[in-house]
mmCIF file of C-alpha atoms in Angstrom:
data_model
loop_
_atom_site.group_PDB
_atom_site.id
_atom_site.type_symbol
_atom_site.label_atom_id
_atom_site.label_comp_id
_atom_site.label_asym_id
_atom_site.label_seq_id
_atom_site.Cartn_x
_atom_site.Cartn_y
_atom_site.Cartn_z
ATOM 1 C CA MET A 1 91.665 111.603 77.934
ATOM 2 C CA ARG A 2 92.185 113.537 81.153
ATOM 3 C CA ALA A 3 94.197 111.794 83.869
ATOM 4 C CA TRP A 4 95.830 112.853 87.114
ATOM 5 C CA GLU A 5 99.368 111.668 87.776
ATOM 6 C CA VAL A 6 101.703 111.815 90.774
ATOM 7 C CA VAL A 7 104.616 113.904 89.542
ATOM 8 C CA ALA A 8 106.417 114.746 92.803
ATOM 9 C CA PRO A 9 105.250 112.863 95.919
ATOM 10 C CA GLY A 10 104.905 115.288 98.802
ATOM 11 C CA PRO A 11 102.389 117.131 100.976
ATOM 12 C CA ILE A 12 99.025 117.401 99.250
ATOM 13 C CA GLU A 13 98.944 121.085 100.207
ATOM 14 C CA GLY A 14 101.631 121.502 97.546
ATOM 15 C CA GLU A 15 101.281 120.154 94.015
ATOM 16 C CA PRO A 16 102.199 116.453 93.960
ATOM 17 C CA LEU A 17 99.491 115.791 91.327
ATOM 18 C CA ARG A 18 99.223 117.102 87.772
ATOM 19 C CA LEU A 19 96.288 116.877 85.363
ATOM 20 C CA THR A 20 97.472 115.669 81.963
ATOM 21 C CA ASP A 21 96.135 114.611 78.581
ATOM 22 C CA ARG A 22 96.995 111.044 77.663
ATOM 23 C CA PRO A 23 95.999 108.580 74.963
ATOM 24 C CA VAL A 24 93.178 106.267 75.989
ATOM 25 C CA PRO A 25 94.880 103.035 77.115
ATOM 26 C CA VAL A 26 94.577 99.906 74.986
ATOM 27 C CA PRO A 27 93.502 96.792 76.912
ATOM 28 C CA ARG A 28 95.940 93.913 76.776
ATOM 29 C CA PRO A 29 94.812 90.304 76.329
ATOM 30 C CA GLY A 30 92.672 89.371 79.311
ATOM 31 C CA GLU A 31 91.938 93.008 80.215
ATOM 32 C CA LEU A 32 88.957 95.321 80.089
ATOM 33 C CA LEU A 33 89.022 98.969 79.086
ATOM 34 C CA VAL A 34 86.711 100.769 81.513
ATOM 35 C CA HIS A 35 85.143 104.178 81.014
ATOM 36 C CA VAL A 36 85.293 105.639 84.530
ATOM 37 C CA ARG A 37 82.066 107.181 85.804
ATOM 38 C CA ALA A 38 82.988 107.523 89.499
ATOM 39 C CA CYS A 39 86.074 106.901 91.618
ATOM 40 C CA GLY A 40 86.160 106.981 95.398
ATOM 41 C CA VAL A 41 88.868 108.985 97.161
ATOM 42 C CA CYS A 42 90.708 106.679 99.556
ATOM 43 C CA ARG A 43 93.269 107.531 102.200
ATOM 44 C CA THR A 44 95.638 105.173 100.394
ATOM 45 C CA ASP A 45 95.519 107.575 97.428
ATOM 46 C CA LEU A 46 96.682 110.284 99.823
ATOM 47 C CA HIS A 47 99.545 108.061 101.010
ATOM 48 C CA VAL A 48 100.594 107.463 97.378
ATOM 49 C CA ALA A 49 100.428 111.185 96.533
ATOM 50 C CA GLU A 50 102.335 112.254 99.644
ATOM 51 C CA GLY A 51 104.984 109.546 99.406
ATOM 52 C CA ASP A 52 104.049 107.664 102.580
ATOM 53 C CA LEU A 53 103.951 104.616 100.308
ATOM 54 C CA PRO A 54 107.090 104.154 98.201
ATOM 55 C CA VAL A 55 106.818 104.863 94.498
ATOM 56 C CA HIS A 56 106.055 101.687 92.552
ATOM 57 C CA ARG A 57 105.423 103.379 89.211
ATOM 58 C CA ALA A 58 106.568 106.862 88.254
ATOM 59 C CA HIS A 59 103.751 109.256 87.296
ATOM 60 C CA VAL A 60 101.103 106.752 88.351
ATOM 61 C CA THR A 61 97.437 107.702 88.217
ATOM 62 C CA PRO A 62 95.869 107.056 91.663
ATOM 63 C CA GLY A 63 92.413 105.671 92.353
ATOM 64 C CA HIS A 64 91.129 102.174 93.127
ATOM 65 C CA GLU A 65 87.437 102.555 93.949
ATOM 66 C CA VAL A 66 86.258 102.691 90.352
ATOM 67 C CA VAL A 67 82.744 102.308 89.010
ATOM 68 C CA GLY A 68 82.561 102.338 85.246
ATOM 69 C CA VAL A 69 81.351 100.710 82.075
ATOM 70 C CA VAL A 70 83.271 98.302 79.865
ATOM 71 C CA ALA A 71 84.249 100.249 76.746
ATOM 72 C CA ALA A 72 86.273 97.499 75.040
ATOM 73 C CA THR A 73 87.904 94.161 75.769
ATOM 74 C CA GLY A 74 91.289 92.729 74.979
ATOM 75 C CA GLY A 75 91.730 89.276 73.546
ATOM 76 C CA ALA A 76 90.825 86.120 75.477
ATOM 77 C CA VAL A 77 88.178 87.836 77.629
ATOM 78 C CA SER A 78 84.992 85.979 78.477
ATOM 79 C CA GLY A 79 82.144 86.922 80.772
ATOM 80 C CA PHE A 80 82.195 90.664 80.046
ATOM 81 C CA VAL A 81 81.003 92.654 77.048
ATOM 82 C CA PRO A 82 81.005 96.375 76.252
ATOM 83 C CA GLY A 83 78.283 98.147 78.194
ATOM 84 C CA ASP A 84 78.603 96.018 81.352
ATOM 85 C CA ARG A 85 78.925 98.026 84.582
ATOM 86 C CA VAL A 86 81.953 96.884 86.561
ATOM 87 C CA GLY A 87 83.962 97.781 89.628
ATOM 88 C CA VAL A 88 87.744 98.072 89.847
ATOM 89 C CA ALA A 89 89.288 97.619 93.290
ATOM 90 C CA TRP A 90 92.724 97.799 94.948
ATOM 91 C CA LEU A 91 93.900 94.235 94.243
ATOM 92 C CA ARG A 92 94.753 94.122 90.529
ATOM 93 C CA ARG A 93 96.737 90.961 89.957
ATOM 94 C CA THR A 94 98.326 87.978 91.734
ATOM 95 C CA ASP A 95 100.440 85.137 90.416
ATOM 96 C CA GLY A 96 97.853 82.482 91.317
ATOM 97 C CA THR A 97 100.537 79.892 91.877
ATOM 98 C CA CYS A 98 102.337 80.742 95.129
ATOM 99 C CA GLY A 99 101.542 79.060 98.411
ATOM 100 C CA TYR A 100 99.511 82.029 99.622
ATOM 101 C CA CYS A 101 97.294 82.060 96.529
ATOM 102 C CA LEU A 102 96.820 78.293 96.640
ATOM 103 C CA ARG A 103 95.649 78.407 100.260
ATOM 104 C CA GLY A 104 93.145 81.215 99.590
ATOM 105 C CA ALA A 105 95.295 84.075 100.910
ATOM 106 C CA GLU A 106 95.961 85.866 97.618
ATOM 107 C CA ASN A 107 96.112 89.179 99.504
ATOM 108 C CA LEU A 108 99.527 88.009 100.776
ATOM 109 C CA CYS A 109 100.886 87.059 97.334
ATOM 110 C CA PRO A 110 104.465 88.421 97.043
ATOM 111 C CA ALA A 111 103.851 89.148 93.344
ATOM 112 C CA SER A 112 100.572 91.004 93.920
ATOM 113 C CA GLU A 113 99.933 94.280 92.072
ATOM 114 C CA TYR A 114 97.610 97.119 92.998
ATOM 115 C CA THR A 115 95.436 99.574 91.116
ATOM 116 C CA GLY A 116 96.629 103.156 91.464
ATOM 117 C CA TRP A 117 100.042 102.087 92.748
ATOM 118 C CA ASP A 118 101.514 99.507 90.353
ATOM 119 C CA ALA A 119 99.188 100.429 87.483
ATOM 120 C CA ASP A 120 97.180 103.504 86.556
ATOM 121 C CA GLY A 121 93.881 103.824 88.392
ATOM 122 C CA GLY A 122 90.634 105.704 88.319
ATOM 123 C CA TYR A 123 91.581 109.389 88.663
ATOM 124 C CA ALA A 124 91.120 109.444 84.904
ATOM 125 C CA GLU A 125 88.462 109.094 82.239
ATOM 126 C CA TYR A 126 89.537 105.545 81.360
ATOM 127 C CA THR A 127 91.431 102.762 83.071
ATOM 128 C CA THR A 128 92.145 99.087 82.452
ATOM 129 C CA VAL A 129 91.712 96.060 84.688
ATOM 130 C CA PRO A 130 92.370 92.344 84.262
ATOM 131 C CA ALA A 131 88.947 90.792 83.657
ATOM 132 C CA ALA A 132 89.634 88.204 86.367
ATOM 133 C CA PHE A 133 89.879 91.034 88.920
ATOM 134 C CA ALA A 134 86.894 93.098 87.777
ATOM 135 C CA HIS A 135 83.798 92.989 89.973
ATOM 136 C CA ARG A 136 80.166 92.730 89.020
ATOM 137 C CA LEU A 137 78.118 95.327 90.854
ATOM 138 C CA PRO A 138 74.674 95.155 92.481
ATOM 139 C CA GLU A 139 71.784 96.715 90.634
ATOM 140 C CA GLY A 140 69.730 99.608 91.932
ATOM 141 C CA VAL A 141 72.606 101.598 93.467
ATOM 142 C CA ASP A 142 74.030 104.657 91.728
ATOM 143 C CA ASP A 143 77.669 104.981 90.720
ATOM 144 C CA VAL A 144 78.671 107.505 93.389
ATOM 145 C CA ALA A 145 77.173 105.442 96.217
ATOM 146 C CA LEU A 146 78.864 102.273 94.958
ATOM 147 C CA ALA A 147 82.386 103.622 94.534
ATOM 148 C CA PRO A 148 83.463 103.652 98.222
ATOM 149 C CA LEU A 149 82.267 100.072 98.643
ATOM 150 C CA LEU A 150 85.094 98.907 96.370
ATOM 151 C CA CYS A 151 87.870 99.589 98.864
ATOM 152 C CA ALA A 152 86.566 101.289 101.997
ATOM 153 C CA GLY A 153 83.754 98.765 102.246
ATOM 154 C CA ILE A 154 85.805 95.709 101.332
ATOM 155 C CA ILE A 155 88.644 96.586 103.721
ATOM 156 C CA GLY A 156 86.163 97.375 106.489
ATOM 157 C CA HIS A 157 84.607 93.947 105.950
ATOM 158 C CA ARG A 158 87.976 92.179 106.105
ATOM 159 C CA ALA A 159 88.988 94.187 109.181
ATOM 160 C CA LEU A 160 85.736 93.205 110.898
ATOM 161 C CA ARG A 161 86.463 89.537 110.254
ATOM 162 C CA ARG A 162 90.047 89.971 111.466
ATOM 163 C CA ALA A 163 88.706 91.497 114.695
ATOM 164 C CA ALA A 164 87.022 88.141 115.398
ATOM 165 C CA LEU A 165 83.979 89.731 117.000
ATOM 166 C CA PRO A 166 81.750 87.151 118.733
ATOM 167 C CA PRO A 167 78.016 87.126 117.953
ATOM 168 C CA GLY A 168 76.409 90.150 119.577
ATOM 169 C CA GLY A 169 79.820 91.459 120.562
ATOM 170 C CA ARG A 170 80.956 94.948 121.522
ATOM 171 C CA LEU A 171 82.992 96.603 118.769
ATOM 172 C CA GLY A 172 85.107 99.756 118.988
ATOM 173 C CA LEU A 173 85.937 101.741 115.852
ATOM 174 C CA TYR A 174 88.851 104.178 116.149
ATOM 175 C CA GLY A 175 88.503 106.761 113.400
ATOM 176 C CA PHE A 176 85.276 107.106 111.465
ATOM 177 C CA GLY A 177 85.921 107.918 107.832
ATOM 178 C CA GLY A 178 84.980 106.211 104.591
ATOM 179 C CA SER A 179 85.797 102.659 105.656
ATOM 180 C CA ALA A 180 84.648 102.803 109.264
ATOM 181 C CA HIS A 181 81.178 104.164 108.509
ATOM 182 C CA LEU A 182 80.557 101.233 106.139
ATOM 183 C CA CYS A 183 82.039 98.710 108.579
ATOM 184 C CA ALA A 184 79.770 100.075 111.313
ATOM 185 C CA GLN A 185 76.677 99.461 109.192
ATOM 186 C CA LEU A 186 77.720 95.859 108.536
ATOM 187 C CA ALA A 187 78.526 95.206 112.210
ATOM 188 C CA LEU A 188 75.193 96.668 113.311
ATOM 189 C CA ALA A 189 73.315 94.604 110.720
ATOM 190 C CA GLU A 190 74.996 91.496 112.149
ATOM 191 C CA GLY A 191 73.927 92.327 115.707
ATOM 192 C CA ALA A 192 76.983 94.011 117.192
ATOM 193 C CA THR A 193 77.017 96.925 119.626
ATOM 194 C CA VAL A 194 79.218 99.618 118.083
ATOM 195 C CA HIS A 195 81.167 102.302 119.935
ATOM 196 C CA VAL A 196 82.915 104.966 117.849
ATOM 197 C CA LEU A 197 85.994 106.870 118.994
ATOM 198 C CA THR A 198 87.079 109.735 116.761
ATOM 199 C CA ARG A 199 88.306 113.308 117.037
ATOM 200 C CA ASP A 200 85.798 114.654 114.486
ATOM 201 C CA PRO A 201 82.476 115.963 115.880
ATOM 202 C CA ALA A 202 80.749 115.586 112.488
ATOM 203 C CA ALA A 203 81.881 111.972 112.295
ATOM 204 C CA ARG A 204 80.568 111.342 115.806
ATOM 205 C CA ARG A 205 77.174 112.735 114.760
ATOM 206 C CA LEU A 206 77.180 110.493 111.676
ATOM 207 C CA ALA A 207 78.044 107.473 113.833
ATOM 208 C CA LEU A 208 75.114 108.091 116.160
ATOM 209 C CA SER A 209 72.761 108.638 113.211
ATOM 210 C CA LEU A 210 73.772 105.225 111.842
ATOM 211 C CA GLY A 211 72.981 103.509 115.134
ATOM 212 C CA ALA A 212 76.214 103.511 117.142
ATOM 213 C CA ALA A 213 75.638 103.082 120.865
ATOM 214 C CA SER A 214 78.157 105.813 121.690
ATOM 215 C CA ALA A 215 80.538 108.242 119.997
ATOM 216 C CA ARG A 216 83.414 109.772 121.923
ATOM 217 C CA GLY A 217 86.847 111.317 121.409
ATOM 218 C CA ALA A 218 89.595 109.166 119.933
ATOM 219 C CA TYR A 219 91.539 108.930 123.216
ATOM 220 C CA ASP A 220 88.480 108.514 125.456
ATOM 221 C CA GLU A 221 87.483 105.255 127.094
ATOM 222 C CA PRO A 222 84.447 103.513 125.609
ATOM 223 C CA PRO A 223 81.502 103.088 128.004
ATOM 224 C CA GLU A 224 82.123 99.346 128.295
ATOM 225 C CA PRO A 225 84.956 96.880 127.596
ATOM 226 C CA LEU A 226 85.271 95.858 123.958
ATOM 227 C CA ASP A 227 85.279 92.349 122.526
ATOM 228 C CA GLY A 228 86.985 93.642 119.393
ATOM 229 C CA ALA A 229 88.266 96.875 117.938
ATOM 230 C CA ILE A 230 89.426 98.191 114.587
ATOM 231 C CA LEU A 231 91.901 101.026 114.173
ATOM 232 C CA PHE A 232 91.133 102.958 110.979
ATOM 233 C CA ALA A 233 92.968 106.168 111.881
ATOM 234 C CA PRO A 234 96.639 105.951 110.753
ATOM 235 C CA VAL A 235 97.798 106.960 114.238
ATOM 236 C CA GLY A 236 100.144 104.579 116.032
ATOM 237 C CA ASP A 237 99.581 106.354 119.364
ATOM 238 C CA LEU A 238 96.062 104.898 119.391
ATOM 239 C CA VAL A 239 97.243 101.269 119.417
ATOM 240 C CA PRO A 240 97.885 101.068 123.195
ATOM 241 C CA VAL A 241 94.731 103.138 123.818
ATOM 242 C CA ALA A 242 92.620 100.629 121.896
ATOM 243 C CA LEU A 243 94.357 97.610 123.423
ATOM 244 C CA ARG A 244 93.626 98.878 126.934
ATOM 245 C CA ALA A 245 89.947 99.231 125.974
ATOM 246 C CA LEU A 246 89.685 95.529 125.094
ATOM 247 C CA ASP A 247 88.125 92.986 127.376
ATOM 248 C CA ARG A 248 89.955 89.730 128.083
ATOM 249 C CA GLY A 249 90.529 87.791 124.852
ATOM 250 C CA GLY A 250 89.727 90.825 122.689
ATOM 251 C CA VAL A 251 91.302 91.489 119.296
ATOM 252 C CA LEU A 252 92.503 94.777 117.802
ATOM 253 C CA ALA A 253 92.760 94.829 113.988
ATOM 254 C CA VAL A 254 94.750 97.643 112.349
ATOM 255 C CA ALA A 255 93.092 98.362 109.017
ATOM 256 C CA GLY A 256 95.365 100.947 107.374
ATOM 257 C CA ILE A 257 98.111 100.330 104.833
ATOM 258 C CA HIS A 258 100.200 103.007 106.593
ATOM 259 C CA LEU A 259 100.518 103.704 110.329
ATOM 260 C CA SER A 260 102.686 106.122 112.261
ATOM 261 C CA ASP A 261 105.049 104.548 114.788
ATOM 262 C CA ILE A 262 103.507 102.637 117.687
ATOM 263 C CA PRO A 263 104.779 103.682 121.127
ATOM 264 C CA PRO A 264 106.114 101.026 123.514
ATOM 265 C CA LEU A 265 103.460 98.635 124.800
ATOM 266 C CA ARG A 266 103.163 97.535 128.427
ATOM 267 C CA TYR A 267 102.550 93.817 128.622
ATOM 268 C CA GLU A 268 100.355 93.762 131.727
ATOM 269 C CA SER A 269 98.016 96.629 130.813
ATOM 270 C CA ASP A 270 98.028 96.319 127.019
ATOM 271 C CA LEU A 271 98.434 92.648 126.040
ATOM 272 C CA PHE A 272 97.918 90.357 129.012
ATOM 273 C CA TYR A 273 94.777 88.179 129.292
ATOM 274 C CA GLU A 274 95.261 86.922 125.720
ATOM 275 C CA LYS A 275 94.552 90.153 123.918
ATOM 276 C CA GLU A 276 95.657 90.112 120.271
ATOM 277 C CA LEU A 277 96.999 92.723 117.858
ATOM 278 C CA ARG A 278 96.482 91.950 114.163
ATOM 279 C CA SER A 279 97.164 93.739 110.889
ATOM 280 C CA VAL A 280 94.969 93.798 107.802
ATOM 281 C CA THR A 281 96.609 93.457 104.397
ATOM 282 C CA ALA A 282 94.634 94.316 101.274
ATOM 283 C CA ASN A 283 91.825 91.900 100.417
ATOM 284 C CA THR A 284 90.993 88.846 98.370
ATOM 285 C CA ARG A 285 88.484 88.694 95.538
ATOM 286 C CA GLU A 286 86.365 86.493 97.780
ATOM 287 C CA ASP A 287 86.314 89.308 100.362
ATOM 288 C CA ALA A 288 85.022 91.644 97.660
ATOM 289 C CA ARG A 289 82.297 89.258 96.494
ATOM 290 C CA ASP A 290 81.205 88.552 100.056
ATOM 291 C CA PHE A 291 81.008 92.211 101.001
ATOM 292 C CA LEU A 292 79.202 93.342 97.857
ATOM 293 C CA GLY A 293 76.609 90.641 98.500
ATOM 294 C CA LEU A 294 76.218 91.669 102.143
ATOM 295 C CA ALA A 295 75.984 95.339 101.178
ATOM 296 C CA ALA A 296 73.127 94.549 98.795
ATOM 297 C CA ARG A 297 71.363 92.358 101.360
ATOM 298 C CA HIS A 298 71.627 94.813 104.252
ATOM 299 C CA GLY A 299 71.273 98.038 102.288
ATOM 300 C CA ILE A 300 74.705 99.337 103.287
ATOM 301 C CA ARG A 301 75.222 102.780 101.809
ATOM 302 C CA ALA A 302 78.085 105.230 101.804
ATOM 303 C CA THR A 303 77.649 108.820 102.911
ATOM 304 C CA THR A 304 79.248 110.558 99.944
ATOM 305 C CA HIS A 305 80.502 113.966 98.859
ATOM 306 C CA ALA A 306 80.909 114.337 95.088
ATOM 307 C CA TYR A 307 83.756 116.290 93.466
ATOM 308 C CA PRO A 308 84.310 116.740 89.718
ATOM 309 C CA LEU A 309 87.316 114.826 88.411
ATOM 310 C CA GLU A 310 89.291 118.033 87.897
ATOM 311 C CA ARG A 311 89.125 118.778 91.646
ATOM 312 C CA ALA A 312 90.899 115.609 92.787
ATOM 313 C CA PRO A 313 93.638 117.483 94.734
ATOM 314 C CA GLN A 314 90.998 119.427 96.663
ATOM 315 C CA ALA A 315 89.194 116.209 97.554
ATOM 316 C CA LEU A 316 92.458 114.794 98.920
ATOM 317 C CA ARG A 317 93.188 117.994 100.849
ATOM 318 C CA ASP A 318 89.698 117.874 102.359
ATOM 319 C CA LEU A 319 90.184 114.207 103.261
ATOM 320 C CA LYS A 320 93.461 114.964 105.027
ATOM 321 C CA ALA A 321 91.943 117.892 106.916
ATOM 322 C CA GLY A 322 88.822 115.932 107.921
ATOM 323 C CA ARG A 323 86.494 118.431 106.236
ATOM 324 C CA PHE A 324 83.783 115.872 105.456
ATOM 325 C CA ASP A 325 82.225 112.827 107.015
ATOM 326 C CA GLY A 326 81.827 109.610 105.049
ATOM 327 C CA ALA A 327 83.639 109.426 101.713
ATOM 328 C CA ALA A 328 84.551 111.681 98.802
ATOM 329 C CA VAL A 329 83.927 110.514 95.237
ATOM 330 C CA LEU A 330 85.297 111.932 91.992
ATOM 331 C CA VAL A 331 82.754 112.118 89.178
ATOM 332 C CA ASN A 332 83.641 112.010 85.493
ATOM 333 C CA ASP A 333 80.860 113.779 83.612
ATOM 334 C CA ARG A 334 82.322 113.351 80.128
ATOM 335 C CA PRO A 335 80.563 110.742 77.933
ATOM 336 C CA PRO A 336 82.515 107.837 76.429
ATOM 337 C CA GLN A 337 84.536 108.603 73.335
ATOM 338 C CA ASP A 338 83.430 107.072 70.042
#
């Protein structure tokens, strides 16, 4: 099978990725072998390729927004059979026994493992996933449209909950890429007023077309104080900007796995009046189930740009340069092997 691997983490403008031929993986007991049909291109993949995230597995295949079909099962698998359509997301495995897992916070499990970082992901024709961490997908939505929901959508959902927005609240979204444009749709469906702050004119146009009340530059002030905000752009300089935009008691959630350094904060202007700064770490399987159900109920759809699997580096370069709005998706057009 064809698979991309990270051979030398570094700027994506170079050649950190290499397309290789590998044997199709064999699922272990409890795992599914998945024939990949589509894989979303996430900014986390860019961080893995460029080395912003430390190497967990040499020559790893990135990709954790996978839509595919079960091709085979390992031993001791129940609930899935070959031919089932499934989703593979970022969270791949937890120990299930630590205090975090037992209290419902498996995203904080110290033994957690991640698709496309600790194990090979979806920038390939096949991948594997523990059956307990595979997701059933809603009917009536095509593979390309579903792929970004499996990380961008799930993380946007968790970030929205971490922002603790009150009913009918005023939400600010800083950055408006794959995750933010799905989060905005969910917030709007739940009755929020959404203000988008991003450097990209095309993203601002997309935000307004989706129903945002305003769309301005990333460092601009929103037209009204915010009850909550989410920082999707991996830019630490925006943290004090977003905190100053909050109303009293407002919460800023930082949704990225990587963030450049945050400049010094001033207590009186940035944090006083019980403002809060929170991080967002991965997701739980319950987050994924909740969001996929909400996406089906509210008709949440990704704005997508399809690339053939062999053009994965170009998709990542375009993501870094902000050349598209919404989300990029890699498409594998080869049929399953016999």
